[in-house]
XYZ file of C-alpha atoms in Angstrom:
543
model
C 27.123 -27.472 2.841
C 23.381 -27.887 2.445
C 21.209 -25.129 1.033
C 18.890 -23.273 3.342
C 15.938 -24.790 1.534
C 16.988 -28.270 2.645
C 15.703 -27.842 6.195
C 12.695 -30.042 7.075
C 9.671 -29.309 4.853
C 7.325 -29.628 7.820
C 9.148 -26.727 9.463
C 8.367 -24.422 6.556
C 4.736 -25.507 6.539
C 4.533 -24.405 10.145
C 6.310 -21.188 9.236
C 3.849 -20.480 6.434
C 0.942 -20.759 8.824
C 2.487 -18.224 11.215
C 3.300 -15.341 8.844
C 0.834 -13.113 7.007
C 2.027 -10.690 4.368
C -0.223 -7.681 4.078
C -0.373 -6.132 0.646
C -2.136 -2.922 -0.294
C -3.567 -2.140 -3.724
C -0.191 -1.114 -5.088
C 2.809 -3.459 -5.138
C 5.038 -0.523 -4.255
C 3.226 -0.161 -0.942
C 3.901 -3.746 0.084
C 3.602 -4.019 3.868
C 5.018 -6.907 5.890
C 3.655 -7.474 9.353
C 6.636 -6.833 11.677
C 8.133 -9.943 13.197
C 9.917 -8.029 15.957
C 7.950 -6.590 18.847
C 9.404 -3.183 19.625
C 7.355 -2.471 22.708
C 6.377 -4.356 25.817
C 2.718 -3.564 25.053
C 0.857 -5.013 22.024
C 0.973 -2.847 18.924
C -2.245 -1.301 17.569
C -2.785 -2.941 14.182
C -3.943 -0.819 11.268
C -7.138 -1.919 9.545
C -5.822 -3.398 6.292
C -6.954 -6.057 3.920
C -4.791 -9.146 4.265
C -4.067 -12.011 1.950
C -2.054 -15.132 2.600
C 0.690 -15.937 0.116
C 2.799 -18.985 -0.470
C 6.211 -18.119 0.948
C 7.891 -19.888 -1.940
C 7.090 -16.755 -3.957
C 9.424 -14.828 -1.666
C 12.906 -16.420 -1.475
C 13.961 -14.310 1.495
C 11.192 -15.953 3.534
C 11.041 -19.401 2.000
C 14.732 -19.911 2.713
C 14.493 -18.748 6.303
C 15.422 -21.217 9.039
C 12.807 -21.991 11.717
C 14.540 -19.799 14.260
C 13.496 -16.703 12.258
C 10.029 -16.669 13.815
C 10.116 -19.218 16.613
C 11.288 -19.131 20.232
C 14.297 -21.266 21.197
C 13.406 -24.953 21.496
C 12.950 -26.487 24.909
C 16.136 -28.504 24.469
C 18.175 -25.293 24.220
C 16.681 -24.073 27.480
C 17.556 -27.377 29.118
C 21.101 -27.085 27.813
C 21.481 -23.616 29.334
C 20.476 -25.070 32.710
C 22.889 -27.980 32.188
C 25.912 -25.804 31.422
C 25.143 -23.366 34.250
C 25.143 -26.300 36.686
C 28.382 -27.712 35.243
C 31.389 -25.407 35.771
C 33.802 -28.398 35.874
C 33.966 -31.927 34.394
C 33.007 -33.280 37.827
C 29.835 -31.214 37.853
C 29.097 -32.102 34.216
C 29.230 -35.809 35.053
C 27.086 -35.249 38.150
C 24.537 -33.392 35.992
C 24.576 -36.253 33.482
C 24.053 -38.814 36.243
C 20.927 -36.953 37.394
C 19.492 -37.113 33.871
C 20.249 -40.810 33.488
C 18.906 -41.797 36.891
C 15.716 -39.831 36.253
C 15.305 -41.910 33.073
C 15.734 -45.217 34.916
C 19.379 -45.952 34.125
C 21.130 -48.102 36.712
C 24.637 -47.384 37.997
C 27.296 -50.060 37.584
C 30.940 -49.912 38.674
C 34.094 -51.086 36.978
C 35.233 -52.892 40.107
C 32.074 -55.012 40.209
C 31.125 -58.198 38.359
C 28.807 -57.381 35.452
C 27.854 -60.919 34.484
C 24.738 -60.915 36.652
C 23.877 -57.198 36.537
C 24.059 -56.199 32.837
C 21.188 -57.803 30.950
C 19.557 -57.390 27.509
C 16.839 -54.763 27.712
C 18.605 -52.888 30.529
C 19.912 -49.305 30.804
C 23.181 -48.545 32.607
C 25.836 -45.926 33.288
C 29.274 -45.872 34.910
C 31.828 -43.173 35.699
C 35.593 -43.011 36.053
C 37.331 -40.429 38.244
C 34.009 -38.633 38.540
C 34.906 -36.706 35.359
C 34.250 -39.241 32.559
C 31.049 -41.171 31.920
C 29.776 -44.006 29.725
C 26.059 -44.809 29.446
C 24.285 -47.388 27.311
C 21.078 -49.275 26.693
C 21.200 -52.945 25.711
C 18.818 -54.178 23.038
C 16.637 -57.087 24.122
C 18.083 -59.152 21.250
C 21.697 -58.164 21.863
C 24.344 -60.839 21.918
C 28.161 -60.589 21.942
C 29.451 -59.881 18.454
C 26.552 -57.557 17.542
C 27.049 -53.854 16.716
C 27.311 -50.894 19.065
C 26.370 -47.363 17.997
C 28.431 -44.822 19.966
C 28.438 -41.047 20.313
C 31.629 -39.777 21.961
C 32.305 -36.302 23.395
C 34.329 -34.680 26.183
C 33.537 -32.937 29.469
C 36.502 -30.563 29.854
C 37.174 -27.029 28.604
C 40.180 -24.681 28.786
C 40.362 -23.032 32.199
C 42.626 -21.795 34.993
C 43.334 -24.285 37.761
C 44.328 -23.377 41.314
C 47.947 -24.421 41.974
C 48.820 -26.883 44.791
C 50.454 -23.977 46.603
C 48.381 -20.967 45.605
C 49.105 -18.507 48.410
C 50.538 -15.290 46.983
C 50.682 -11.645 48.031
C 51.896 -8.558 46.173
C 51.637 -4.833 46.840
C 48.882 -5.189 49.401
C 46.803 -7.713 47.409
C 45.954 -11.324 48.163
C 46.462 -13.351 44.990
C 45.825 -16.961 43.978
C 48.371 -18.848 41.916
C 46.784 -20.555 38.907
C 47.944 -22.935 36.197
C 46.652 -22.830 32.639
C 44.716 -25.873 31.425
C 44.392 -26.405 27.695
C 44.653 -23.851 24.917
C 42.424 -21.053 26.086
C 42.118 -17.547 24.680
C 43.627 -16.256 27.901
C 43.198 -12.543 27.312
C 39.425 -13.160 27.385
C 39.766 -14.051 31.097
C 40.768 -10.509 32.055
C 38.205 -8.266 33.760
C 35.722 -11.112 34.258
C 33.884 -11.977 37.487
C 35.391 -15.308 38.460
C 34.128 -17.966 40.836
C 35.691 -21.250 41.935
C 34.438 -24.817 41.529
C 35.742 -28.363 41.617
C 36.051 -31.236 44.052
C 37.327 -31.338 47.624
C 38.520 -34.356 49.580
C 37.313 -34.169 53.160
C 38.275 -36.205 56.216
C 34.936 -37.343 57.629
C 36.425 -37.999 61.081
C 36.328 -41.790 60.833
C 39.503 -42.097 58.808
C 37.715 -42.043 55.456
C 38.189 -39.363 52.822
C 35.039 -38.285 51.004
C 34.792 -36.372 47.718
C 32.498 -33.339 47.769
C 31.694 -31.020 44.877
C 32.014 -27.294 45.478
C 30.502 -24.515 43.355
C 31.158 -20.982 44.639
C 28.982 -19.164 42.146
C 29.854 -15.601 43.048
C 32.675 -13.302 41.943
C 35.519 -13.753 44.421
C 38.396 -13.446 41.943
C 39.350 -11.117 39.101
C 42.275 -10.672 36.716
C 42.432 -6.916 36.099
C 43.947 -5.442 32.964
C 46.487 -2.661 33.107
C 44.987 0.754 32.322
C 45.496 1.952 28.759
C 47.257 5.081 30.112
C 50.058 2.850 31.426
C 50.361 0.576 28.398
C 49.765 1.775 24.839
C 50.807 -1.536 23.319
C 48.011 -2.663 20.991
C 49.217 -6.280 20.934
C 47.851 -7.639 24.203
C 49.808 -10.819 24.937
C 50.045 -11.231 28.727
C 52.728 -13.347 30.335
C 50.915 -16.472 31.488
C 52.947 -16.873 34.672
C 53.261 -13.336 35.994
C 50.335 -11.401 34.503
C 47.549 -13.991 34.638
C 47.270 -13.932 38.438
C 43.822 -13.192 39.878
C 43.330 -10.980 42.924
C 41.342 -12.388 45.837
C 41.261 -9.440 48.225
C 43.441 -7.128 50.269
C 46.196 -8.209 52.617
C 44.757 -5.946 55.307
C 41.615 -8.045 55.476
C 43.558 -11.186 56.271
C 45.872 -9.405 58.714
C 42.859 -8.122 60.638
C 41.180 -11.502 60.625
C 40.318 -12.893 64.064
C 40.902 -16.617 64.357
C 38.141 -17.986 66.572
C 39.330 -21.572 66.216
C 40.554 -23.361 69.310
C 44.356 -23.561 69.574
C 45.794 -26.742 68.182
C 47.149 -29.291 70.583
C 50.866 -29.862 70.542
C 51.642 -32.415 67.837
C 53.416 -35.641 68.630
C 55.798 -37.569 66.434
C 52.869 -39.743 65.312
C 51.238 -36.675 63.727
C 53.947 -36.336 61.091
C 52.639 -34.796 57.859
C 54.637 -35.233 54.649
C 53.279 -31.999 53.142
C 52.894 -28.530 54.580
C 49.530 -27.946 56.202
C 46.910 -26.848 53.690
C 46.490 -23.556 55.588
C 50.103 -22.735 54.809
C 49.647 -23.496 51.116
C 46.451 -21.514 50.542
C 44.978 -18.312 51.952
C 42.928 -19.065 55.097
C 40.036 -16.907 53.867
C 39.991 -18.840 50.621
C 39.848 -22.150 52.493
C 37.054 -20.847 54.720
C 34.947 -19.994 51.658
C 35.411 -23.502 50.312
C 34.681 -25.163 53.652
C 31.579 -23.054 54.229
C 30.227 -23.921 50.787
C 30.407 -27.686 51.393
C 29.434 -27.555 55.069
C 32.647 -28.728 56.724
C 35.375 -27.247 58.902
C 38.546 -25.960 57.301
C 40.541 -28.504 59.280
C 38.652 -31.318 57.511
C 39.859 -30.305 54.048
C 42.703 -32.567 53.004
C 43.133 -31.616 49.351
C 41.223 -30.276 46.363
C 41.155 -29.763 42.598
C 39.630 -26.365 41.917
C 39.292 -24.293 38.757
C 38.169 -20.752 38.019
C 35.038 -20.095 35.958
C 33.046 -17.103 34.725
C 30.093 -16.450 37.022
C 28.091 -14.810 34.215
C 25.402 -17.361 33.457
C 24.786 -18.927 30.085
C 21.875 -17.222 28.332
C 20.084 -16.652 25.031
C 20.997 -13.689 22.852
C 20.290 -12.101 19.500
C 17.166 -10.437 18.135
C 15.252 -13.715 18.088
C 17.206 -15.428 20.857
C 18.840 -17.444 18.119
C 22.198 -17.463 19.930
C 23.501 -19.046 23.107
C 26.095 -16.888 24.878
C 27.939 -19.193 27.236
C 31.127 -20.591 28.640
C 32.134 -24.192 27.888
C 30.090 -24.705 24.721
C 33.147 -26.661 23.667
C 32.289 -29.285 24.572
C 29.347 -29.440 26.972
C 27.073 -28.649 24.028
C 27.882 -31.987 22.392
C 27.978 -33.859 25.708
C 24.449 -32.651 26.461
C 23.193 -33.476 22.959
C 24.671 -36.978 23.186
C 22.971 -37.582 26.548
C 19.612 -36.299 25.352
C 19.940 -38.208 22.085
C 20.398 -41.492 23.953
C 17.498 -40.748 26.293
C 15.262 -39.776 23.369
C 16.158 -42.942 21.454
C 15.147 -45.121 24.396
C 11.872 -43.212 24.750
C 10.968 -43.255 21.059
C 12.196 -46.674 19.942
C 11.688 -49.772 22.055
C 14.608 -52.005 22.964
C 12.435 -55.079 22.444
C 13.446 -55.700 18.834
C 16.872 -54.104 19.012
C 19.907 -56.347 18.576
C 22.439 -53.543 19.140
C 23.740 -51.453 22.035
C 23.161 -47.687 22.061
C 26.010 -45.907 23.857
C 27.372 -42.476 24.674
C 30.768 -41.706 26.212
C 32.123 -38.367 27.386
C 35.747 -38.121 28.485
C 37.880 -35.759 30.521
C 41.246 -34.313 29.383
C 40.498 -33.942 25.657
C 41.792 -30.368 25.741
C 45.235 -31.560 26.859
C 45.630 -34.606 24.614
C 43.380 -37.271 26.226
C 46.370 -39.253 27.504
C 45.251 -40.042 31.041
C 43.535 -42.830 32.961
C 40.142 -41.244 32.237
C 40.810 -39.621 28.867
C 39.681 -40.965 25.502
C 43.161 -42.421 24.947
C 42.789 -44.616 28.045
C 41.341 -48.122 28.245
C 37.987 -46.827 29.533
C 35.892 -47.336 26.391
C 37.765 -50.447 25.168
C 37.353 -52.060 28.599
C 33.609 -51.375 28.652
C 33.143 -52.815 25.158
C 35.246 -55.882 25.947
C 33.249 -56.654 29.069
C 29.959 -56.279 27.197
C 31.247 -58.799 24.662
C 32.497 -61.281 27.235
C 31.070 -64.734 26.371
C 28.227 -65.530 28.759
C 27.353 -68.919 27.298
C 28.802 -71.805 25.367
C 27.344 -70.484 22.095
C 29.105 -67.108 22.350
C 32.078 -66.827 19.972
C 35.494 -66.260 21.548
C 36.207 -63.496 19.028
C 32.974 -61.630 19.835
C 34.856 -58.479 20.889
C 36.596 -58.184 17.516
C 33.335 -58.879 15.684
C 31.578 -56.142 17.613
C 34.315 -53.608 16.853
C 34.077 -54.380 13.144
C 30.309 -53.894 13.144
C 30.231 -50.777 15.322
C 30.373 -47.063 14.540
C 31.561 -44.045 16.534
C 30.374 -40.474 16.071
C 33.063 -38.222 17.545
C 31.051 -35.163 18.585
C 33.123 -32.028 19.184
C 32.182 -28.447 18.408
C 32.890 -27.007 14.945
C 33.764 -23.535 13.643
C 30.942 -21.338 12.377
C 31.946 -18.785 9.754
C 32.933 -15.486 11.375
C 31.494 -12.472 9.504
C 34.539 -10.313 10.307
C 37.119 -12.949 9.377
C 35.480 -14.870 6.526
C 38.857 -14.927 4.735
C 40.043 -17.427 7.357
C 37.551 -20.037 6.070
C 37.647 -22.150 2.923
C 35.272 -20.511 0.458
C 33.011 -23.524 -0.118
C 32.954 -24.711 3.481
C 31.613 -21.956 5.727
C 29.176 -23.427 8.277
C 26.448 -21.186 9.664
C 24.804 -21.353 13.050
C 21.293 -22.826 13.223
C 21.756 -24.498 9.837
C 22.574 -27.947 11.197
C 25.355 -30.083 12.625
C 28.701 -29.859 10.815
C 30.514 -32.908 9.416
C 34.264 -32.241 9.749
C 36.667 -33.584 7.116
C 40.470 -33.493 6.949
C 42.616 -35.326 4.388
C 45.451 -35.611 6.934
C 43.240 -37.463 9.403
C 42.984 -34.761 12.011
C 39.353 -35.780 11.672
C 38.429 -39.443 11.112
C 35.582 -38.826 8.637
C 35.401 -40.779 5.348
C 32.768 -41.340 2.669
C 31.075 -44.449 4.141
C 30.650 -42.541 7.400
C 29.162 -39.540 5.625
C 26.692 -41.805 3.820
C 25.612 -43.396 7.110
C 25.229 -40.149 9.072
C 23.481 -38.484 6.125
C 20.952 -41.317 6.080
C 20.362 -40.953 9.835
C 19.869 -37.197 9.318
C 17.471 -37.791 6.426
C 15.330 -40.076 8.549
C 15.355 -37.496 11.358
C 14.586 -34.611 9.001
C 17.526 -32.475 10.139
C 20.087 -30.582 8.028
C 23.832 -31.156 7.888
C 26.795 -29.005 6.803
C 30.361 -29.752 5.691
C 33.634 -28.215 6.913
C 37.210 -28.366 5.669
C 40.023 -26.049 6.832
C 42.001 -24.007 4.332
C 45.271 -25.504 3.110
C 47.189 -22.655 4.752
C 45.402 -23.042 8.094
C 46.108 -25.355 11.046
C 43.479 -27.918 12.008
C 42.352 -28.849 15.487
C 42.064 -32.426 16.709
C 39.405 -34.568 18.382
C 39.010 -37.918 20.115
C 37.892 -39.411 16.777
C 41.227 -40.371 15.185
C 42.727 -41.787 18.394
C 39.711 -43.979 19.204
C 39.421 -45.054 15.583
C 43.063 -46.146 15.615
C 42.871 -47.746 19.068
C 39.723 -49.764 18.366
C 39.711 -50.134 14.586
C 36.166 -48.830 14.684
C 34.534 -46.836 11.892
C 34.381 -43.182 12.922
C 33.051 -39.800 11.791
C 33.786 -36.371 13.278
C 31.069 -33.746 13.590
C 29.945 -30.931 15.850
C 27.672 -27.939 16.240
C 28.972 -24.664 14.760
C 30.116 -21.955 17.154
C 32.075 -18.711 17.342
C 34.887 -17.780 19.764
C 35.954 -21.358 20.476
C 38.135 -21.544 23.637
C 37.172 -18.043 24.748
C 35.786 -17.641 28.251
C 32.541 -16.644 26.528
C 31.499 -18.470 23.358
C 28.568 -18.207 20.954
C 26.445 -21.025 19.532
C 23.023 -21.529 17.949
C 19.880 -22.464 19.857
C 18.421 -24.614 17.075
C 21.626 -26.555 16.508
C 21.102 -28.142 19.937
C 17.755 -29.509 18.775
C 19.176 -30.651 15.424
C 21.990 -32.621 17.065
C 19.721 -34.298 19.600
C 17.425 -35.486 16.806
C 20.406 -36.629 14.735
C 21.844 -38.667 17.618
C 18.422 -40.090 18.452
C 18.035 -41.253 14.865
C 21.555 -42.685 14.682
C 21.336 -44.590 17.968
C 17.807 -45.886 17.321
C 18.503 -47.055 13.766
C 22.168 -47.971 13.670
C 21.448 -51.676 14.061
C 19.461 -51.688 10.816
C 21.658 -49.176 8.951
C 24.913 -50.972 9.702
C 24.347 -53.802 7.235
C 23.381 -51.422 4.423
C 26.684 -49.507 4.398
C 29.404 -52.117 4.623
C 32.956 -51.671 3.316
C 35.558 -54.336 4.176
């Protein structure tokens, strides 16, 4: 773990210019100008003689991080907007696409021929299943066999997913059957205002089925806890099947509902449907909400994949707004930082003299093992890399794909654990990452993380050039260790890999806590890595 004093020197210079320490004649009457405004109106300053002092004389100030006196960076504000617009992996990918298209990236598709569309000097993106995305810029001097710098992340988070047959009633309540996705802290979902989001497949009337994204951002569902008077058990461990059911409304409301729709015509044998009608599988009111949100009739809805989410928006918190209180920090934080890092690298460093490819990839299904057609354990990334290395001329080597893998490097970016002040005993004593102190390199001797020394040297050099701090994390020997996409992609591709992530609290809760300045640090780190990997690769070579 780096010392506090190892943050960028330029940051402290700026800090020194913004703080004045007022000292009276006696040292005992030392007065420090308050940094916290306690009133909406400006304070009346006392007439005192002021002197400016070098903050290095005062360790408590000289070791302060920039967030101590500065507003959250613009990148943190952009991230809050990004996560609020992205309640599902489908929305996260759609949000990413908007950012890439605004920066001039061109969409390509896996089913198309790339030989005439992907060119050196170009910027491209592609999606799979609408929930995973790969984007890259091609250096003007790129040729098959050259290196690729990659930042990988994931778009999914633990959540509750609406079951295929969700219609339930009990004791006068309308309820919605849900299925758990991933390893969430499920008791944190109780007594929260829950909305619904996802994708809906709609019959457009011409025989085609169109995907539409839905985002019902208002509280229509709730999972109420049992009153303490009826349950004195202090160990709250709800049954995931029977006690994790949200309420949608009252049965009386649906019984009193007037159906204004025209009566259906008598169905012929040609109208055979292999499944029960969707109105029989889900509450009609629920379907009407979904249909109204996407501007179609209920009868046009053929199927959907919907999840529940907390309608409380992501926001800043803490005395100095040094925290981000939000859902889905794991792992939209790192997805956003990867996207912005790639965009910043293209803006700051020209592709003209670049012989490498700068790439980011964010996958669905990491929280459930990544073993799917669009997870990190699929052929998505390998297929993209192979096609980019396909020989396009007689001088291109046939083994270009293998050469590129050997020269490339993957940063597996997934959130890390910040030290918890109430449970510090759960952390290894010398590895206790703090929020707003920099991105955390994650190390595990049993290869739950893919980090090794050559990777640390490379990422440390990229961080040095960017002027951003890093931290180190190792779990205790008596503690379990989470996993990431790093080891599986490293094994699948034989590519050098390092695991890292921004520190956070309450991982997998419905409401998590991260640092505002760590967003900025990671973006700058990824910008530096992607911009400079082509030149750094040859300096840190271990065969």
